[in-house]
Tab-separated table of C-alpha atoms and ligand atoms in Angstrom:
chain	number	residue	atom	x	y	z
S	861	MET	CA	16.825	-7.080	-9.965
S	862	ASP	CA	14.828	-9.702	-11.842
S	863	SER	CA	15.171	-12.391	-9.094
S	864	ILE	CA	16.517	-13.038	-5.652
S	865	ARG	CA	18.127	-16.077	-4.288
S	866	ILE	CA	17.714	-16.887	-0.656
S	867	GLN	CA	19.531	-19.512	1.403
S	868	GLY	CA	16.924	-20.177	4.060
S	869	GLY	CA	16.880	-21.472	7.628
S	870	VAL	CA	18.811	-18.488	9.078
S	871	ALA	CA	17.504	-16.798	12.142
S	872	LEU	CA	17.258	-13.033	11.752
S	873	GLN	CA	19.214	-10.617	14.041
S	874	GLY	CA	19.973	-7.025	14.092
S	875	LYS	CA	18.057	-3.882	13.129
S	876	VAL	CA	16.652	-2.296	9.850
S	877	ARG	CA	15.163	1.107	9.158
S	878	ILE	CA	11.645	1.101	7.703
S	879	GLN	CA	11.275	3.038	4.481
S	880	GLY	CA	8.570	5.763	3.867
S	881	SER	CA	5.030	4.695	3.086
S	882	LYS	CA	4.023	3.787	-0.462
S	883	ASN	CA	0.428	4.187	0.089
S	884	ALA	CA	0.883	7.534	1.888
S	885	ALA	CA	3.416	9.031	-0.624
S	886	LEU	CA	1.196	8.183	-3.779
S	887	PRO	CA	-1.929	10.231	-2.868
S	888	ILE	CA	0.276	13.086	-1.466
S	889	LEU	CA	2.175	13.168	-4.820
S	890	ALA	CA	-1.293	13.690	-6.480
S	891	ALA	CA	-2.241	16.269	-3.941
S	892	ALA	CA	0.827	18.325	-4.740
S	893	LEU	CA	-0.921	19.252	-7.978
S	894	LEU	CA	-3.314	21.361	-6.060
S	895	ALA	CA	-0.712	23.530	-4.229
S	896	GLU	CA	0.786	26.625	-5.748
S	897	GLY	CA	4.647	26.623	-5.535
S	898	GLN	CA	6.917	23.805	-4.603
S	899	SER	CA	6.348	20.926	-2.082
S	900	VAL	CA	9.200	18.796	-0.810
S	901	LEU	CA	8.542	15.316	0.397
S	902	GLU	CA	11.047	13.943	2.778
S	903	ASN	CA	11.510	10.173	3.257
S	904	CYS	CA	9.635	9.589	0.003
S	905	PRO	CA	10.342	5.885	-0.843
S	906	ARG	CA	12.375	5.187	-3.977
S	907	ILE	CA	10.081	2.519	-5.338
S	908	ALA	CA	8.847	1.771	-8.726
S	909	ASP	CA	5.275	2.944	-8.068
S	910	VAL	CA	6.662	6.378	-6.949
S	911	TYR	CA	8.930	6.471	-10.176
S	912	ALA	CA	5.779	5.622	-12.284
S	913	MET	CA	3.789	8.511	-10.437
S	914	ILE	CA	6.702	10.881	-11.077
S	915	SER	CA	6.739	10.269	-14.790
S	916	LEU	CA	2.995	10.786	-14.839
S	917	LEU	CA	3.365	14.080	-13.191
S	918	LYS	CA	6.096	15.197	-15.507
S	919	ASP	CA	3.973	14.040	-18.549
S	920	LEU	CA	1.270	16.491	-17.079
S	921	GLY	CA	3.817	19.316	-17.157
S	922	CYS	CA	4.960	19.343	-13.496
S	923	SER	CA	8.511	19.607	-12.487
S	924	VAL	CA	9.597	16.810	-10.243
S	925	ASN	CA	13.158	15.908	-9.021
S	926	TRP	CA	15.061	14.296	-6.138
S	927	GLN	CA	17.068	16.960	-4.169
S	928	GLY	CA	19.014	15.568	-1.219
S	929	LYS	CA	16.729	13.578	0.998
S	930	GLY	CA	13.546	14.875	-0.504
S	931	LEU	CA	11.449	14.790	-3.652
S	932	CYS	CA	10.553	18.289	-4.913
S	933	ILE	CA	7.341	18.758	-6.859
S	934	ASP	CA	6.171	22.016	-8.522
S	935	ALA	CA	2.866	21.780	-10.395
S	936	SER	CA	2.785	25.434	-11.704
S	937	GLY	CA	3.649	24.075	-15.096
S	938	LEU	CA	0.792	21.762	-15.218
S	939	CYS	CA	-0.614	21.978	-18.817
S	940	CYS	CA	-1.730	18.575	-19.837
S	941	ARG	CA	-5.117	16.825	-18.878
S	942	GLU	CA	-4.488	13.491	-20.408
S	943	MET	CA	-2.801	10.639	-18.596
S	944	GLY	CA	-0.791	8.142	-20.671
S	945	SER	CA	-2.391	4.709	-20.958
S	946	GLU	CA	0.525	2.507	-19.971
S	947	ALA	CA	1.283	4.404	-16.778
S	948	VAL	CA	-2.511	4.361	-15.826
S	949	ARG	CA	-3.187	0.746	-16.691
S	950	GLY	CA	0.036	-0.338	-14.913
S	951	MET	CA	-0.729	1.473	-11.656
S	952	ARG	CA	-3.919	1.623	-9.994
S	953	SER	CA	-3.013	4.449	-7.611
S	954	SER	CA	-2.902	6.870	-10.657
S	955	LEU	CA	-6.708	6.838	-10.120
S	956	CYS	CA	-6.108	9.418	-7.291
S	957	LEU	CA	-4.992	11.785	-9.950
S	958	LEU	CA	-8.521	11.892	-11.098
S	959	GLY	CA	-9.883	13.868	-8.207
S	960	ALA	CA	-6.926	16.260	-8.093
S	961	LEU	CA	-6.815	16.907	-11.887
S	962	VAL	CA	-10.571	17.561	-12.043
S	963	GLY	CA	-10.212	19.881	-9.055
S	964	ARG	CA	-7.301	21.753	-10.688
S	965	CYS	CA	-8.059	21.680	-14.338
S	966	GLY	CA	-11.750	20.848	-14.659
S	967	GLN	CA	-11.125	18.011	-17.097
S	968	VAL	CA	-9.241	14.630	-17.214
S	969	VAL	CA	-8.784	11.963	-19.861
S	970	MET	CA	-7.384	8.683	-18.647
S	971	GLU	CA	-7.482	5.005	-19.438
S	972	HIS	CA	-9.661	2.831	-17.180
S	973	PRO	CA	-7.204	1.725	-14.474
S	974	GLY	CA	-8.103	-1.990	-14.985
S	975	GLY	CA	-8.005	-4.773	-12.611
S	976	CYS	CA	-5.046	-6.916	-11.675
S	977	VAL	CA	-4.380	-10.384	-10.254
S	978	ILE	CA	-5.835	-9.567	-6.731
S	979	GLY	CA	-9.146	-8.635	-8.302
S	980	GLN	CA	-11.224	-6.507	-10.740
S	981	ARG	CA	-10.532	-3.339	-8.867
S	982	PRO	CA	-13.764	-1.478	-10.021
S	983	ILE	CA	-14.026	2.276	-9.813
S	984	ASP	CA	-17.760	2.613	-9.327
S	985	LEU	CA	-17.367	4.231	-5.733
S	986	HIS	CA	-15.114	6.845	-7.076
S	987	LEU	CA	-17.367	7.738	-10.032
S	988	GLU	CA	-20.443	7.814	-7.915
S	989	ALA	CA	-18.811	10.058	-5.187
S	990	LEU	CA	-17.164	12.503	-7.735
S	991	GLY	CA	-20.454	12.597	-9.710
S	992	GLN	CA	-22.234	13.960	-6.587
S	993	MET	CA	-19.692	16.871	-6.645
S	994	GLY	CA	-20.687	17.661	-10.189
S	995	VAL	CA	-18.168	15.655	-12.164
S	996	VAL	CA	-19.553	14.372	-15.498
S	997	PHE	CA	-18.117	11.101	-16.813
S	998	SER	CA	-18.225	9.604	-20.301
S	999	GLU	CA	-16.314	6.973	-22.254
S	1000	GLU	CA	-14.607	7.426	-25.475
S	1001	ASP	CA	-12.876	4.399	-27.133
S	1002	GLY	CA	-12.108	2.792	-23.832
S	1003	ARG	CA	-10.920	5.895	-22.164
S	1004	LEU	CA	-12.600	7.748	-19.275
S	1005	LEU	CA	-13.376	11.485	-19.701
S	1006	ALA	CA	-14.097	13.373	-16.502
S	1007	SER	CA	-15.151	17.034	-16.545
S	1008	ALA	CA	-16.665	19.614	-14.163
S	1009	ASP	CA	-17.348	23.355	-14.806
S	1010	ARG	CA	-17.100	23.939	-11.023
S	1011	LEU	CA	-16.709	21.313	-8.474
S	1012	ARG	CA	-19.246	21.830	-5.578
S	1013	GLY	CA	-19.179	20.415	-2.101
S	1014	ALA	CA	-21.656	17.581	-1.344
S	1015	ARG	CA	-22.748	15.247	1.465
S	1016	ILE	CA	-21.411	11.789	0.356
S	1017	LEU	CA	-21.879	8.428	1.857
S	1018	LEU	CA	-19.415	5.595	0.817
S	1019	PRO	CA	-21.129	2.118	1.039
S	1020	PHE	CA	-17.693	0.700	1.625
S	1021	PRO	CA	-14.751	2.470	3.131
S	1022	SER	CA	-12.714	2.503	-0.020
S	1023	VAL	CA	-9.295	3.988	0.537
S	1024	GLY	CA	-9.004	5.238	-3.031
S	1025	ALA	CA	-12.417	6.638	-3.228
S	1026	THR	CA	-11.943	8.496	0.129
S	1027	GLU	CA	-8.571	10.072	-1.173
S	1028	ASN	CA	-10.259	11.081	-4.500
S	1029	VAL	CA	-13.178	12.838	-2.667
S	1030	ILE	CA	-10.821	14.606	-0.342
S	1031	LEU	CA	-8.562	15.697	-3.399
S	1032	ALA	CA	-11.667	16.995	-5.264
S	1033	ALA	CA	-13.258	18.656	-2.157
S	1034	VAL	CA	-10.252	20.791	-1.163
S	1035	LEU	CA	-10.715	22.996	-4.246
S	1036	ALA	CA	-14.580	22.547	-4.562
S	1037	GLU	CA	-16.977	25.386	-3.634
S	1038	GLY	CA	-18.539	24.947	-0.276
S	1039	GLU	CA	-18.227	22.107	2.168
S	1040	THR	CA	-18.021	18.290	1.592
S	1041	LEU	CA	-19.127	15.826	4.315
S	1042	LEU	CA	-17.791	12.394	3.520
S	1043	GLU	CA	-19.391	9.636	5.649
S	1044	GLY	CA	-18.291	5.903	5.587
S	1045	ALA	CA	-14.701	7.176	4.881
S	1046	ALA	CA	-11.748	4.927	5.133
S	1047	LYS	CA	-9.703	5.205	8.449
S	1048	GLU	CA	-6.320	4.067	7.082
S	1049	PRO	CA	-3.356	5.925	8.478
S	1050	GLU	CA	-2.604	6.917	4.819
S	1051	ILE	CA	-5.746	9.101	4.846
S	1052	GLY	CA	-4.472	10.815	7.908
S	1053	ALA	CA	-1.014	11.531	6.223
S	1054	LEU	CA	-2.706	12.874	3.146
S	1055	CYS	CA	-4.824	15.184	5.295
S	1056	ARG	CA	-1.929	16.320	7.373
S	1057	TYR	CA	-0.067	17.283	4.171
S	1058	LEU	CA	-3.127	19.239	2.802
S	1059	LYS	CA	-3.678	20.943	5.990
S	1060	ALA	CA	0.017	22.023	6.014
S	1061	CYS	CA	-0.831	23.501	2.555
S	1062	GLY	CA	-3.748	25.491	3.964
S	1063	ALA	CA	-6.599	23.135	3.551
S	1064	GLN	CA	-9.461	23.041	6.260
S	1065	ILE	CA	-10.161	19.311	7.041
S	1066	THR	CA	-11.468	17.652	10.131
S	1067	GLY	CA	-12.392	14.099	11.108
S	1068	GLU	CA	-9.755	12.168	9.356
S	1069	GLY	CA	-9.220	8.793	10.961
S	1070	THR	CA	-12.849	8.679	11.830
S	1071	GLY	CA	-15.538	7.537	9.447
S	1072	GLN	CA	-16.703	11.051	8.917
S	1073	ILE	CA	-14.391	13.660	7.263
S	1074	CYS	CA	-15.430	17.403	6.648
S	1075	ILE	CA	-13.560	19.364	3.986
S	1076	ARG	CA	-14.141	23.063	3.611
S	1077	GLY	CA	-13.198	23.789	-0.055
S	1078	GLY	CA	-12.459	26.927	-1.932
S	1079	ARG	CA	-9.075	27.934	-0.127
S	1080	SER	CA	-5.920	28.292	-2.266
S	1081	LEU	CA	-3.157	25.833	-1.218
S	1082	LYS	CA	0.552	26.524	-0.984
S	1083	GLY	CA	3.205	23.995	-1.334
S	1084	THR	CA	4.987	22.753	1.884
S	1085	GLU	CA	7.628	20.555	3.230
S	1086	PHE	CA	6.304	17.117	4.482
S	1087	PHE	CA	7.975	13.979	5.977
S	1088	VAL	CA	6.301	10.784	4.577
S	1089	PRO	CA	5.516	8.490	7.486
S	1090	ALA	CA	7.045	5.011	7.763
S	1091	ASP	CA	5.359	2.216	5.892
S	1092	ARG	CA	3.306	0.040	8.189
S	1093	ILE	CA	3.123	-2.707	5.585
S	1094	VAL	CA	6.943	-2.912	5.012
S	1095	ALA	CA	7.253	-2.985	8.777
S	1096	GLY	CA	4.676	-5.759	9.166
S	1097	THR	CA	6.420	-7.727	6.339
S	1098	TYR	CA	9.728	-7.656	8.163
S	1099	LEU	CA	8.042	-8.456	11.443
S	1100	PHE	CA	6.366	-11.664	10.098
S	1101	ALA	CA	9.693	-12.436	8.393
S	1102	CYS	CA	11.265	-12.538	11.907
S	1103	VAL	CA	8.293	-14.482	13.426
S	1104	GLY	CA	8.678	-17.109	10.589
S	1105	ALA	CA	12.410	-17.334	10.224
S	1106	GLY	CA	13.303	-16.844	13.951
S	1107	GLY	CA	15.684	-14.566	15.836
S	1108	SER	CA	15.027	-11.123	17.099
S	1109	VAL	CA	15.220	-7.871	15.393
S	1110	LEU	CA	14.561	-4.107	15.859
S	1111	LEU	CA	12.386	-2.503	13.175
S	1112	GLU	CA	13.589	1.179	13.442
S	1113	GLU	CA	10.946	3.806	13.023
S	1114	ALA	CA	8.158	1.141	12.576
S	1115	PRO	CA	4.764	3.049	13.122
S	1116	TRP	CA	3.740	0.783	15.885
S	1117	GLN	CA	0.693	2.957	16.832
S	1118	GLU	CA	-0.739	1.935	13.296
S	1119	MET	CA	0.019	-1.694	13.664
S	1120	GLU	CA	-2.052	-2.977	16.611
S	1121	ALA	CA	-3.836	-5.740	14.816
S	1122	VAL	CA	-0.474	-6.856	13.203
S	1123	LEU	CA	1.384	-6.858	16.502
S	1124	ARG	CA	-1.522	-8.783	18.217
S	1125	THR	CA	-1.350	-11.509	15.554
S	1126	ALA	CA	2.294	-11.925	15.807
S	1127	GLU	CA	1.921	-12.303	19.622
S	1128	ASP	CA	-0.916	-14.979	18.923
S	1129	MET	CA	1.802	-16.751	16.976
S	1130	GLY	CA	4.022	-16.879	19.934
S	1131	ALA	CA	6.313	-13.770	19.222
S	1132	LYS	CA	7.247	-11.262	21.835
S	1133	VAL	CA	6.676	-7.735	20.511
S	1134	TRP	CA	7.276	-4.446	22.235
S	1135	ALA	CA	7.145	-0.962	20.930
S	1136	SER	CA	9.550	1.981	21.906
S	1137	ARG	CA	10.594	5.221	20.724
S	1138	GLU	CA	13.033	3.553	18.226
S	1139	GLY	CA	10.375	1.377	16.681
S	1140	VAL	CA	9.280	-2.270	17.258
S	1141	TYR	CA	11.274	-5.011	18.788
S	1142	VAL	CA	10.326	-8.640	17.866
S	1143	GLN	CA	11.472	-11.905	19.419
S	1144	ALA	CA	10.351	-14.892	17.481
S	1145	PRO	CA	9.140	-18.149	18.923
S	1146	ALA	CA	11.031	-21.278	18.235
S	1147	ARG	CA	8.278	-22.135	15.867
S	1148	PRO	CA	5.265	-19.938	14.914
S	1149	GLY	CA	2.054	-21.008	16.674
S	1150	ALA	CA	-1.140	-21.674	14.706
S	1151	VAL	CA	-3.779	-19.030	15.045
S	1152	GLU	CA	-7.445	-20.006	14.810
S	1153	CYS	CA	-8.419	-17.427	12.270
S	1154	ILE	CA	-6.694	-14.423	10.664
S	1155	CYS	CA	-9.354	-12.264	9.028
S	1156	THR	CA	-8.507	-9.119	6.941
S	1157	ALA	CA	-10.646	-6.102	7.419
S	1158	PRO	CA	-10.651	-2.313	6.717
S	1159	TYR	CA	-8.381	-0.319	9.208
S	1160	PRO	CA	-7.907	-0.758	12.157
S	1161	GLY	CA	-8.519	-4.499	11.259
S	1162	PHE	CA	-5.769	-6.812	10.112
S	1163	PRO	CA	-4.546	-5.299	6.762
S	1164	THR	CA	-5.183	-7.131	3.518
S	1165	ASP	CA	-1.787	-6.171	2.341
S	1166	LEU	CA	-0.278	-8.483	4.979
S	1167	GLN	CA	-2.566	-11.428	4.351
S	1168	SER	CA	-0.123	-13.216	2.013
S	1169	VAL	CA	2.879	-12.750	4.220
S	1170	ALA	CA	0.825	-13.922	7.217
S	1171	LEU	CA	-0.183	-16.996	5.103
S	1172	ALA	CA	3.571	-17.832	4.470
S	1173	VAL	CA	4.256	-17.938	8.104
S	1174	ALA	CA	1.110	-19.855	8.914
S	1175	ALA	CA	2.154	-22.441	6.437
S	1176	ALA	CA	4.998	-23.615	8.738
S	1177	ALA	CA	3.144	-22.977	12.067
S	1178	ASP	CA	2.540	-25.694	14.681
S	1179	GLY	CA	-1.020	-26.351	13.708
S	1180	ASP	CA	-3.805	-25.243	11.381
S	1181	THR	CA	-4.633	-21.552	10.727
S	1182	LEU	CA	-7.700	-20.280	8.825
S	1183	ILE	CA	-7.052	-17.156	6.806
S	1184	ARG	CA	-9.958	-15.140	5.595
S	1185	GLU	CA	-9.600	-12.332	2.910
S	1186	THR	CA	-12.576	-9.983	3.112
S	1187	ILE	CA	-11.241	-7.132	0.920
S	1188	PHE	CA	-10.210	-8.443	-2.486
S	1189	GLU	CA	-11.749	-11.154	-4.248
S	1190	ASP	CA	-8.731	-12.988	-5.676
S	1191	ARG	CA	-5.786	-12.472	-3.144
S	1192	PHE	CA	-4.793	-16.240	-2.723
S	1193	ARG	CA	-2.819	-16.653	-5.869
S	1194	VAL	CA	0.222	-17.047	-3.911
S	1195	ALA	CA	-0.990	-20.245	-2.453
S	1196	GLU	CA	0.078	-22.058	-5.668
S	1197	GLU	CA	3.641	-20.965	-5.369
S	1198	LEU	CA	3.766	-21.636	-1.585
S	1199	GLY	CA	2.568	-25.203	-2.397
S	1200	ARG	CA	5.734	-25.694	-4.496
S	1201	MET	CA	7.655	-25.087	-1.259
S	1202	GLY	CA	5.762	-27.748	0.375
S	1203	ALA	CA	2.983	-25.771	2.040
S	1204	ARG	CA	-0.259	-27.543	2.571
S	1205	LEU	CA	-2.892	-24.934	1.871
S	1206	GLU	CA	-6.586	-25.634	1.161
S	1207	VAL	CA	-8.104	-22.736	-0.653
S	1208	GLN	CA	-11.760	-22.926	0.207
S	1209	GLY	CA	-12.917	-20.313	-2.284
S	1210	PRO	CA	-12.237	-16.585	-2.861
S	1211	GLU	CA	-12.551	-15.799	0.820
S	1212	SER	CA	-10.738	-18.343	2.861
S	1213	VAL	CA	-7.762	-20.689	2.905
S	1214	LEU	CA	-6.805	-23.210	5.448
S	1215	ALA	CA	-3.053	-23.487	6.230
S	1216	ARG	CA	-2.187	-26.898	7.617
S	1217	GLY	CA	1.234	-26.035	9.278
S	1218	VAL	CA	4.134	-28.295	8.109
S	1219	GLU	CA	7.423	-28.786	10.016
S	1220	HIS	CA	9.505	-27.039	7.381
S	1221	LEU	CA	9.058	-25.383	3.977
S	1222	LYS	CA	11.636	-26.394	1.382
S	1223	GLY	CA	13.379	-24.085	-0.920
S	1224	ALA	CA	12.184	-23.881	-4.524
S	1225	ARG	CA	12.173	-21.762	-7.605
S	1226	VAL	CA	8.966	-19.697	-7.421
S	1227	GLU	CA	7.411	-16.709	-9.343
S	1228	ALA	CA	6.045	-13.480	-7.915
S	1229	ARG	CA	2.847	-12.415	-9.600
S	1230	GLU	CA	2.051	-9.289	-7.699
S	1231	LEU	CA	3.492	-7.175	-4.980
S	1232	ARG	CA	2.507	-8.559	-1.689
S	1233	GLY	CA	2.428	-12.153	-2.813
S	1234	GLY	CA	6.040	-11.620	-4.102
S	1235	ALA	CA	6.987	-10.443	-0.635
S	1236	ALA	CA	5.323	-13.463	0.943
S	1237	LEU	CA	7.448	-15.774	-1.302
S	1238	ALA	CA	10.664	-14.003	-0.092
S	1239	VAL	CA	9.634	-14.447	3.450
S	1240	ALA	CA	8.781	-18.198	2.732
S	1241	GLY	CA	12.408	-18.447	1.305
S	1242	LEU	CA	13.939	-17.095	4.591
S	1243	MET	CA	12.024	-19.745	6.547
S	1244	ALA	CA	12.560	-22.665	4.241
S	1245	ARG	CA	15.334	-25.230	4.214
S	1246	GLY	CA	17.533	-25.035	1.211
S	1247	GLU	CA	17.722	-22.400	-1.549
S	1248	THR	CA	14.715	-20.539	-2.927
S	1249	THR	CA	14.699	-18.324	-5.986
S	1250	VAL	CA	11.903	-15.782	-6.357
S	1251	THR	CA	11.560	-14.534	-10.070
S	1252	GLN	CA	9.684	-11.576	-11.466
S	1253	CYS	CA	10.889	-9.287	-8.611
S	1254	LYS	CA	9.690	-6.300	-10.433
S	1255	TYR	CA	6.476	-6.791	-8.637
S	1256	ILE	CA	8.297	-6.683	-5.314
S	1257	GLU	CA	10.252	-3.461	-6.412
S	1258	ARG	CA	6.840	-1.615	-6.696
S	1259	GLY	CA	6.522	-1.362	-2.886
S	1260	TYR	CA	9.937	-2.238	-1.387
S	1261	GLU	CA	12.999	-0.035	-1.808
S	1262	ASN	CA	15.395	-2.883	-1.506
S	1263	LEU	CA	14.137	-6.133	0.100
S	1264	CYS	CA	17.612	-7.915	-0.430
S	1265	ARG	CA	19.446	-5.113	1.342
S	1266	ASP	CA	17.045	-4.950	4.248
S	1267	PHE	CA	17.017	-8.744	4.637
S	1268	ARG	CA	20.828	-8.905	4.518
S	1269	GLU	CA	21.009	-6.103	7.112
S	1270	LEU	CA	19.084	-8.627	9.340
S	1271	GLY	CA	21.526	-11.327	8.687
S	1272	ALA	CA	19.677	-13.296	5.974
S	1273	ARG	CA	21.713	-14.929	3.103
S	1274	VAL	CA	20.118	-13.241	0.201
S	1275	THR	CA	21.539	-12.289	-3.235
S	1276	SER	CA	19.913	-10.562	-6.165
S	1277	ALA	CA	20.453	-12.161	-9.470
V	1875	EPZ	C1	-5.502	0.877	-1.480
V	1875	EPZ	O1	-5.963	0.284	-2.715
V	1875	EPZ	C2	-4.175	0.428	-1.453
V	1875	EPZ	N1	-3.362	0.974	-2.492
V	1875	EPZ	C3	-4.051	-1.181	-1.471
V	1875	EPZ	O2	-2.726	-1.501	-1.288
V	1875	EPZ	C4	-4.772	-1.675	-0.296
V	1875	EPZ	O3	-4.726	-3.069	-0.368
V	1875	EPZ	C5	-6.241	-1.225	-0.360
V	1875	EPZ	O4	-6.261	0.280	-0.344
V	1875	EPZ	C6	-7.110	-1.691	0.864
V	1875	EPZ	O5	-6.422	-1.232	2.068
V	1875	EPZ	C7	-2.868	2.187	-2.443
V	1875	EPZ	O6	-3.169	2.987	-1.471
V	1875	EPZ	C8	-2.133	2.806	-3.645
V	1875	EPZ	P1	-9.957	0.079	-1.966
V	1875	EPZ	P2	-7.524	0.857	-3.285
V	1875	EPZ	O7	-10.582	1.150	-2.843
V	1875	EPZ	O8	-7.719	2.232	-3.018
V	1875	EPZ	C9	-13.503	-2.440	-3.917
V	1875	EPZ	C10	-0.651	-2.539	-1.899
V	1875	EPZ	O9	-0.376	-3.697	-1.963
V	1875	EPZ	N2	-13.943	-1.168	-4.618
V	1875	EPZ	O10	-10.082	0.356	-0.435
V	1875	EPZ	O11	-7.640	0.257	-4.699
V	1875	EPZ	C11	-12.143	-3.072	-4.496
V	1875	EPZ	O12	-12.478	-3.860	-5.576
V	1875	EPZ	C12	-2.069	-2.204	-2.383
V	1875	EPZ	O13	0.062	-1.590	-1.438
V	1875	EPZ	C13	-14.986	-1.201	-5.355
V	1875	EPZ	O14	-15.705	-2.176	-5.441
V	1875	EPZ	O15	-8.516	-0.018	-2.348
V	1875	EPZ	C14	-11.695	-3.841	-3.261
V	1875	EPZ	O16	-12.339	-5.119	-3.218
V	1875	EPZ	C15	-2.816	-3.377	-3.064
V	1875	EPZ	N3	-15.288	-0.109	-6.075
V	1875	EPZ	C16	-12.153	-3.104	-1.997
V	1875	EPZ	O17	-13.145	-2.090	-2.539
V	1875	EPZ	C17	-14.534	1.060	-5.978
V	1875	EPZ	O18	-14.784	1.987	-6.723
V	1875	EPZ	C18	-11.067	-2.173	-1.372
V	1875	EPZ	O19	-10.555	-1.247	-2.385
V	1875	EPZ	C19	-13.260	0.912	-5.280
V	1875	EPZ	C20	-12.956	-0.179	-4.567
């Protein structure tokens, strides 16, 4: 699917099932390296980033294959400590293999997982934290070498609740000698899912979801079966698609308990939302209302991964909305493409953009440049009058199993080209 074509202006109706979480599945795939025997991940999303992680694990000697509803991983054949450069450079989440591989093999060689269009994506917090556990780092012609004779538990304070650094410490700590106390840890639900998987394998972890996580290392882990929770960012994407395009939909299995800030913002925009056992019902307003300020923050704040989608909806709201991005330093690239659809967005620096709501966006040919900006352009296409073509949809496929299929299930007029 290189591009998608959308006939906008159609209110959404019906229901759609929310896929498994990308950002839960990826660290759990890395964690499977630490368990003896086979793990089976049910509800693992079939997305490009998972396929990339699967080929990385296979390159390392693991056996990974889809069986029925699940993805089976057996790391007993792990033999390689070097991660291929294109896979690492292309996918930041390969970084969470660092902690697992050092824990399992004592050594890793990998390309520096460089930045992308949303920011530099440094790894200093990862290196600093793992260094306190006895990992020694060196560089060799642009590649990162990490080694540790024996990982040891440590008391670590993260100056920023980095999701990836929290995951790397947990993955290194479960096999380390002694206890690790991680303070300033990220509280994202994906950390909770990772810890639930590891505890099902036999790990001793407490405090996940709070800022302080304690991991007692040194226990051997056994593979297990695990159900990957629904993706709160995909659910939020479809929720805002309805708020912007109109209509009423049911987001089946949406993890509403993890979406408080998102649901509240949708209500501030005039939508009616209510949660039930089935998921989240959304009833859109005639036109989205402006919100004084939408500010991203670490969980449980408004998620940075939904900032671009909220911006697309705010672009056609009844008034002005200030959007503030506090997590990444370059996450307003999509504003330029939304401008081609008639949005009036005043980027006021790396941290904020003012959306001056227009009556209607108009269809245009626009280009996705990264995952969530691409999703935002598709949502804008649903809202716009006329036809929108979104190109470079390979970025969207990194995190959404089948955006076209899901939007069509909600009554949208969407075709992939
Ligand atoms: C995870 O990225 C997610 N990716 C991101 O989702 C998400 O946006 C992000 O967390 C924040 O919630 C996965 O889970 C695979 P961070 P991660 O470390 O771990 C800075 C998506 O669209 N930082 O919490 O890379 C960093 O530059 C993706 O699904 C350092 O300075 O995020 C950023 O400004 C995009 N030094 C901030 O912290 C470090 O060593 C947050 O980064 C690490 C991070």
